Amino acid sequence: MRPTPVTLRRVQSLIVMSVVAAAEALSQDKQNEVRIQARPQRRIVVSIPDRKLALVEDGRVVKIYRTAVGAAATPSPAGTYTILQRVKNPAWYSGDTVVAAGKNNPVGTRWLGLSRKSYGIHGTNNPRSIGRRASHGCIRMRNSDVEELFELVSVGDVVELHGQRDAEIAQIFATPAASAQPVSSQVLTAASSDGGQ
């Protein structure tokens, strides 16, 4: 049995539609790939000994901030984590105590919750603590600084807390942000999150 010209045209149309659909799907995949590649490689690097935080984007130091880090009795945990939460005007929880957002809130105006449970980067109601070993392990920043950083980072960005000053850390924190020098990068991740100080 021979196919009729109508049947052949239908088959040809189906083939053409399939090829067009496949090309469109491939084009969409390429667009998605370009969008993914266009997202900057961003990480936050904290030098616990220097009590400083650097925002590094695409291998360049964008900004360096002074911080407070964990006190001797409650040290900041060295390691590599990710940002799991971004909260404006957070409440602070400690046991049965809750402090609502406001000037008395120990975590200030912003909370960047890390993948290490109860740890984060946050503001403070005690700006005189900046530059000291004064927190319960979190990274404290001036409210104006954490508000700026908050707008520059996203959930999923990597946060590295370094307990020792190796060559990479020395390079990052010796580099003035205005000159935006390239730095090397290594990325790892860790566990879960919620409130802290």
PDB file of C-alpha atoms in Angstrom:
ATOM      1  CA  MET A   1       0.000   0.000   0.000  1.00  0.00           C
ATOM      2  CA  ARG A   2       1.401   3.351  -1.050  1.00  0.00           C
ATOM      3  CA  PRO A   3       0.952   6.503   1.024  1.00  0.00           C
ATOM      4  CA  THR A   4      -1.243   9.149  -0.545  1.00  0.00           C
ATOM      5  CA  PRO A   5       0.081  12.650  -1.207  1.00  0.00           C
ATOM      6  CA  VAL A   6      -2.103  13.935   1.661  1.00  0.00           C
ATOM      7  CA  THR A   7      -0.573  11.384   4.054  1.00  0.00           C
ATOM      8  CA  LEU A   8       2.939  12.312   2.911  1.00  0.00           C
ATOM      9  CA  ARG A   9       2.237  16.026   3.469  1.00  0.00           C
ATOM     10  CA  ARG A  10       0.944  15.256   6.979  1.00  0.00           C
ATOM     11  CA  VAL A  11       4.044  13.201   7.772  1.00  0.00           C
ATOM     12  CA  GLN A  12       6.279  15.961   6.386  1.00  0.00           C
ATOM     13  CA  SER A  13       4.404  18.555   8.471  1.00  0.00           C
ATOM     14  CA  LEU A  14       4.818  16.426  11.591  1.00  0.00           C
ATOM     15  CA  ILE A  15       8.538  16.042  10.898  1.00  0.00           C
ATOM     16  CA  VAL A  16       8.960  19.793  10.340  1.00  0.00           C
ATOM     17  CA  MET A  17       6.983  20.594  13.516  1.00  0.00           C
ATOM     18  CA  SER A  18       9.125  18.124  15.478  1.00  0.00           C
ATOM     19  CA  VAL A  19      12.344  19.659  14.157  1.00  0.00           C
ATOM     20  CA  VAL A  20      11.104  23.200  14.942  1.00  0.00           C
ATOM     21  CA  ALA A  21      10.029  22.152  18.465  1.00  0.00           C
ATOM     22  CA  ALA A  22      13.419  20.498  19.069  1.00  0.00           C
ATOM     23  CA  ALA A  23      15.246  23.612  17.808  1.00  0.00           C
ATOM     24  CA  GLU A  24      13.134  25.862  20.054  1.00  0.00           C
ATOM     25  CA  ALA A  25      13.807  23.609  23.046  1.00  0.00           C
ATOM     26  CA  LEU A  26      17.534  23.649  22.274  1.00  0.00           C
ATOM     27  CA  SER A  27      17.425  27.424  21.915  1.00  0.00           C
ATOM     28  CA  GLN A  28      15.632  27.726  25.292  1.00  0.00           C
ATOM     29  CA  ASP A  29      18.262  25.453  26.898  1.00  0.00           C
ATOM     30  CA  LYS A  30      21.009  27.685  25.480  1.00  0.00           C
ATOM     31  CA  GLN A  31      19.241  30.796  26.817  1.00  0.00           C
ATOM     32  CA  ASN A  32      18.977  29.180  30.255  1.00  0.00           C
ATOM     33  CA  GLU A  33      22.652  28.223  30.075  1.00  0.00           C
ATOM     34  CA  VAL A  34      23.581  31.818  29.257  1.00  0.00           C
ATOM     35  CA  ARG A  35      21.426  33.098  32.158  1.00  0.00           C
ATOM     36  CA  ILE A  36      23.104  30.668  34.547  1.00  0.00           C
ATOM     37  CA  GLN A  37      26.566  31.637  33.327  1.00  0.00           C
ATOM     38  CA  ALA A  38      25.706  35.341  33.612  1.00  0.00           C
ATOM     39  CA  ARG A  39      25.100  35.112  37.388  1.00  0.00           C
ATOM     40  CA  PRO A  40      28.235  36.402  39.112  1.00  0.00           C
ATOM     41  CA  GLN A  41      30.355  34.037  41.175  1.00  0.00           C
ATOM     42  CA  ARG A  42      29.967  35.641  44.562  1.00  0.00           C
ATOM     43  CA  ARG A  43      31.299  34.686  47.974  1.00  0.00           C
ATOM     44  CA  ILE A  44      31.727  36.270  51.348  1.00  0.00           C
ATOM     45  CA  VAL A  45      35.110  35.718  52.977  1.00  0.00           C
ATOM     46  CA  VAL A  46      35.510  36.392  56.704  1.00  0.00           C
ATOM     47  CA  SER A  47      38.906  36.558  58.375  1.00  0.00           C
ATOM     48  CA  ILE A  48      38.217  35.780  62.020  1.00  0.00           C
ATOM     49  CA  PRO A  49      41.726  36.915  63.146  1.00  0.00           C
ATOM     50  CA  ASP A  50      41.407  40.200  61.191  1.00  0.00           C
ATOM     51  CA  ARG A  51      37.754  40.699  62.203  1.00  0.00           C
ATOM     52  CA  LYS A  52      36.924  41.653  58.637  1.00  0.00           C
ATOM     53  CA  LEU A  53      34.520  40.493  55.946  1.00  0.00           C
ATOM     54  CA  ALA A  54      35.141  40.785  52.195  1.00  0.00           C
ATOM     55  CA  LEU A  55      32.602  40.510  49.408  1.00  0.00           C
ATOM     56  CA  VAL A  56      34.339  38.817  46.471  1.00  0.00           C
ATOM     57  CA  GLU A  57      32.603  38.747  43.093  1.00  0.00           C
ATOM     58  CA  ASP A  58      33.976  37.060  39.973  1.00  0.00           C
ATOM     59  CA  GLY A  59      37.340  36.720  41.735  1.00  0.00           C
ATOM     60  CA  ARG A  60      37.602  40.414  42.657  1.00  0.00           C
ATOM     61  CA  VAL A  61      37.318  42.083  46.050  1.00  0.00           C
ATOM     62  CA  VAL A  62      34.270  44.367  45.853  1.00  0.00           C
ATOM     63  CA  LYS A  63      34.113  45.656  49.431  1.00  0.00           C
ATOM     64  CA  ILE A  64      35.714  45.031  52.826  1.00  0.00           C
ATOM     65  CA  TYR A  65      33.841  45.595  56.087  1.00  0.00           C
ATOM     66  CA  ARG A  66      34.936  45.599  59.739  1.00  0.00           C
ATOM     67  CA  THR A  67      33.101  43.049  61.908  1.00  0.00           C
ATOM     68  CA  ALA A  68      32.856  41.611  65.381  1.00  0.00           C
ATOM     69  CA  VAL A  69      33.469  37.869  65.652  1.00  0.00           C
ATOM     70  CA  GLY A  70      32.909  35.266  68.341  1.00  0.00           C
ATOM     71  CA  ALA A  71      34.296  35.887  71.817  1.00  0.00           C
ATOM     72  CA  ALA A  72      36.914  33.475  73.203  1.00  0.00           C
ATOM     73  CA  ALA A  73      34.189  31.520  75.058  1.00  0.00           C
ATOM     74  CA  THR A  74      31.899  31.421  71.983  1.00  0.00           C
ATOM     75  CA  PRO A  75      34.178  31.431  68.918  1.00  0.00           C
ATOM     76  CA  SER A  76      32.955  31.845  65.355  1.00  0.00           C
ATOM     77  CA  PRO A  77      32.991  28.418  63.637  1.00  0.00           C
ATOM     78  CA  ALA A  78      35.589  28.263  60.863  1.00  0.00           C
ATOM     79  CA  GLY A  79      34.227  26.546  57.777  1.00  0.00           C
ATOM     80  CA  THR A  80      32.435  27.057  54.499  1.00  0.00           C
ATOM     81  CA  TYR A  81      28.686  27.602  54.532  1.00  0.00           C
ATOM     82  CA  THR A  82      25.928  29.014  52.358  1.00  0.00           C
ATOM     83  CA  ILE A  83      23.368  31.736  52.926  1.00  0.00           C
ATOM     84  CA  LEU A  84      20.003  30.066  53.607  1.00  0.00           C
ATOM     85  CA  GLN A  85      17.975  33.054  54.816  1.00  0.00           C
ATOM     86  CA  ARG A  86      17.745  36.791  54.203  1.00  0.00           C
ATOM     87  CA  VAL A  87      15.570  38.590  56.768  1.00  0.00           C
ATOM     88  CA  LYS A  88      14.865  42.324  57.087  1.00  0.00           C
ATOM     89  CA  ASN A  89      14.152  43.569  60.615  1.00  0.00           C
ATOM     90  CA  PRO A  90      14.429  40.141  62.263  1.00  0.00           C
ATOM     91  CA  ALA A  91      13.273  39.183  65.734  1.00  0.00           C
ATOM     92  CA  TRP A  92      15.929  37.689  68.037  1.00  0.00           C
ATOM     93  CA  TYR A  93      15.284  34.435  69.884  1.00  0.00           C
ATOM     94  CA  SER A  94      17.248  33.022  72.809  1.00  0.00           C
ATOM     95  CA  GLY A  95      15.576  30.257  74.790  1.00  0.00           C
ATOM     96  CA  ASP A  96      12.218  31.680  75.909  1.00  0.00           C
ATOM     97  CA  THR A  97      13.290  35.269  75.220  1.00  0.00           C
ATOM     98  CA  VAL A  98      12.134  37.069  72.072  1.00  0.00           C
ATOM     99  CA  VAL A  99      13.248  40.584  71.163  1.00  0.00           C
ATOM    100  CA  ALA A 100      11.167  42.149  68.388  1.00  0.00           C
ATOM    101  CA  ALA A 101      12.718  44.180  65.583  1.00  0.00           C
ATOM    102  CA  GLY A 102      13.829  47.583  66.825  1.00  0.00           C
ATOM    103  CA  LYS A 103      16.684  49.508  68.426  1.00  0.00           C
ATOM    104  CA  ASN A 104      17.133  46.981  71.274  1.00  0.00           C
ATOM    105  CA  ASN A 105      17.395  43.975  68.962  1.00  0.00           C
ATOM    106  CA  PRO A 106      20.853  42.328  69.330  1.00  0.00           C
ATOM    107  CA  VAL A 107      20.885  41.202  65.665  1.00  0.00           C
ATOM    108  CA  GLY A 108      20.157  44.670  64.328  1.00  0.00           C
ATOM    109  CA  THR A 109      18.298  45.354  61.112  1.00  0.00           C
ATOM    110  CA  ARG A 110      19.325  42.417  58.893  1.00  0.00           C
ATOM    111  CA  TRP A 111      19.932  38.670  59.268  1.00  0.00           C
ATOM    112  CA  LEU A 112      21.780  36.489  56.760  1.00  0.00           C
ATOM    113  CA  GLY A 113      21.225  32.985  58.141  1.00  0.00           C
ATOM    114  CA  LEU A 114      23.944  30.457  57.370  1.00  0.00           C
ATOM    115  CA  SER A 115      23.835  26.729  56.744  1.00  0.00           C
ATOM    116  CA  ARG A 116      25.385  26.263  60.198  1.00  0.00           C
ATOM    117  CA  LYS A 117      22.427  26.151  62.587  1.00  0.00           C
ATOM    118  CA  SER A 118      21.986  29.295  64.724  1.00  0.00           C
ATOM    119  CA  TYR A 119      24.792  31.218  62.993  1.00  0.00           C
ATOM    120  CA  GLY A 120      24.578  34.174  60.676  1.00  0.00           C
ATOM    121  CA  ILE A 121      25.843  37.545  59.582  1.00  0.00           C
ATOM    122  CA  HIS A 122      23.805  40.337  61.148  1.00  0.00           C
ATOM    123  CA  GLY A 123      23.671  43.896  62.411  1.00  0.00           C
ATOM    124  CA  THR A 124      23.967  44.957  66.033  1.00  0.00           C
ATOM    125  CA  ASN A 125      22.509  47.193  68.710  1.00  0.00           C
ATOM    126  CA  ASN A 126      26.076  47.654  70.027  1.00  0.00           C
ATOM    127  CA  PRO A 127      28.208  49.227  67.268  1.00  0.00           C
ATOM    128  CA  ARG A 128      31.132  49.660  69.708  1.00  0.00           C
ATOM    129  CA  SER A 129      31.601  45.867  69.551  1.00  0.00           C
ATOM    130  CA  ILE A 130      32.715  46.063  65.906  1.00  0.00           C
ATOM    131  CA  GLY A 131      36.399  45.186  65.573  1.00  0.00           C
ATOM    132  CA  ARG A 132      36.332  42.972  68.678  1.00  0.00           C
ATOM    133  CA  ARG A 133      35.852  39.348  69.668  1.00  0.00           C
ATOM    134  CA  ALA A 134      32.445  40.016  71.177  1.00  0.00           C
ATOM    135  CA  SER A 135      29.660  37.896  69.645  1.00  0.00           C
ATOM    136  CA  HIS A 136      28.224  34.499  70.523  1.00  0.00           C
ATOM    137  CA  GLY A 137      29.833  33.172  67.320  1.00  0.00           C
ATOM    138  CA  CYS A 138      27.967  35.063  64.610  1.00  0.00           C
ATOM    139  CA  ILE A 139      29.528  37.735  62.423  1.00  0.00           C
ATOM    140  CA  ARG A 140      28.325  41.175  63.551  1.00  0.00           C
ATOM    141  CA  MET A 141      28.365  44.231  61.342  1.00  0.00           C
ATOM    142  CA  ARG A 142      27.295  47.841  61.705  1.00  0.00           C
ATOM    143  CA  ASN A 143      23.642  48.092  60.671  1.00  0.00           C
ATOM    144  CA  SER A 144      24.458  50.374  57.723  1.00  0.00           C
ATOM    145  CA  ASP A 145      27.106  47.893  56.504  1.00  0.00           C
ATOM    146  CA  VAL A 146      24.911  44.797  56.804  1.00  0.00           C
ATOM    147  CA  GLU A 147      22.073  46.652  55.058  1.00  0.00           C
ATOM    148  CA  GLU A 148      24.421  47.368  52.142  1.00  0.00           C
ATOM    149  CA  LEU A 149      25.742  43.785  52.064  1.00  0.00           C
ATOM    150  CA  PHE A 150      22.189  42.399  52.296  1.00  0.00           C
ATOM    151  CA  GLU A 151      21.324  44.060  48.967  1.00  0.00           C
ATOM    152  CA  LEU A 152      24.420  42.601  47.267  1.00  0.00           C
ATOM    153  CA  VAL A 153      24.067  38.912  48.197  1.00  0.00           C
ATOM    154  CA  SER A 154      21.555  36.125  47.596  1.00  0.00           C
ATOM    155  CA  VAL A 155      20.387  32.885  49.152  1.00  0.00           C
ATOM    156  CA  GLY A 156      22.863  30.231  48.005  1.00  0.00           C
ATOM    157  CA  ASP A 157      25.933  32.479  48.055  1.00  0.00           C
ATOM    158  CA  VAL A 158      28.973  30.923  49.722  1.00  0.00           C
ATOM    159  CA  VAL A 159      30.282  32.224  53.061  1.00  0.00           C
ATOM    160  CA  GLU A 160      33.780  31.218  54.172  1.00  0.00           C
ATOM    161  CA  LEU A 161      34.810  31.764  57.792  1.00  0.00           C
ATOM    162  CA  HIS A 162      38.600  31.497  58.068  1.00  0.00           C
ATOM    163  CA  GLY A 163      40.146  30.910  61.483  1.00  0.00           C
ATOM    164  CA  GLN A 164      43.710  31.398  60.252  1.00  0.00           C
ATOM    165  CA  ARG A 165      45.358  33.969  58.042  1.00  0.00           C
ATOM    166  CA  ASP A 166      46.770  31.985  55.118  1.00  0.00           C
ATOM    167  CA  ALA A 167      48.195  33.462  51.892  1.00  0.00           C
ATOM    168  CA  GLU A 168      44.776  33.820  50.228  1.00  0.00           C
ATOM    169  CA  ILE A 169      43.298  35.627  53.240  1.00  0.00           C
ATOM    170  CA  ALA A 170      46.350  37.895  53.443  1.00  0.00           C
ATOM    171  CA  GLN A 171      45.924  38.694  49.744  1.00  0.00           C
ATOM    172  CA  ILE A 172      42.197  39.455  50.071  1.00  0.00           C
ATOM    173  CA  PHE A 173      42.487  41.698  53.110  1.00  0.00           C
ATOM    174  CA  ALA A 174      45.685  43.430  51.977  1.00  0.00           C
ATOM    175  CA  THR A 175      43.960  44.427  48.727  1.00  0.00           C
ATOM    176  CA  PRO A 176      42.149  47.759  48.750  1.00  0.00           C
ATOM    177  CA  ALA A 177      38.628  47.142  47.410  1.00  0.00           C
ATOM    178  CA  ALA A 178      38.900  50.083  44.988  1.00  0.00           C
ATOM    179  CA  SER A 179      41.633  48.325  42.987  1.00  0.00           C
ATOM    180  CA  ALA A 180      39.540  45.126  42.764  1.00  0.00           C
ATOM    181  CA  GLN A 181      42.410  42.665  42.455  1.00  0.00           C
ATOM    182  CA  PRO A 182      41.692  39.056  41.412  1.00  0.00           C
ATOM    183  CA  VAL A 183      41.891  36.417  44.137  1.00  0.00           C
ATOM    184  CA  SER A 184      41.789  32.635  44.037  1.00  0.00           C
ATOM    185  CA  SER A 185      38.627  30.753  45.011  1.00  0.00           C
ATOM    186  CA  GLN A 186      37.616  27.434  46.501  1.00  0.00           C
ATOM    187  CA  VAL A 187      34.000  26.466  47.164  1.00  0.00           C
ATOM    188  CA  LEU A 188      32.587  23.960  49.674  1.00  0.00           C
ATOM    189  CA  THR A 189      29.254  23.868  51.577  1.00  0.00           C
ATOM    190  CA  ALA A 190      27.839  22.697  54.926  1.00  0.00           C
ATOM    191  CA  ALA A 191      24.571  21.953  56.928  1.00  0.00           C
ATOM    192  CA  SER A 192      21.375  23.862  58.269  1.00  0.00           C
ATOM    193  CA  SER A 193      20.178  27.202  59.903  1.00  0.00           C
ATOM    194  CA  ASP A 194      18.076  29.410  62.236  1.00  0.00           C
ATOM    195  CA  GLY A 195      18.537  32.381  64.666  1.00  0.00           C
ATOM    196  CA  GLY A 196      21.767  33.235  66.536  1.00  0.00           C
ATOM    197  CA  GLN A 197      24.060  36.020  67.673  1.00  0.00           C
TER     198      GLN A 197
END
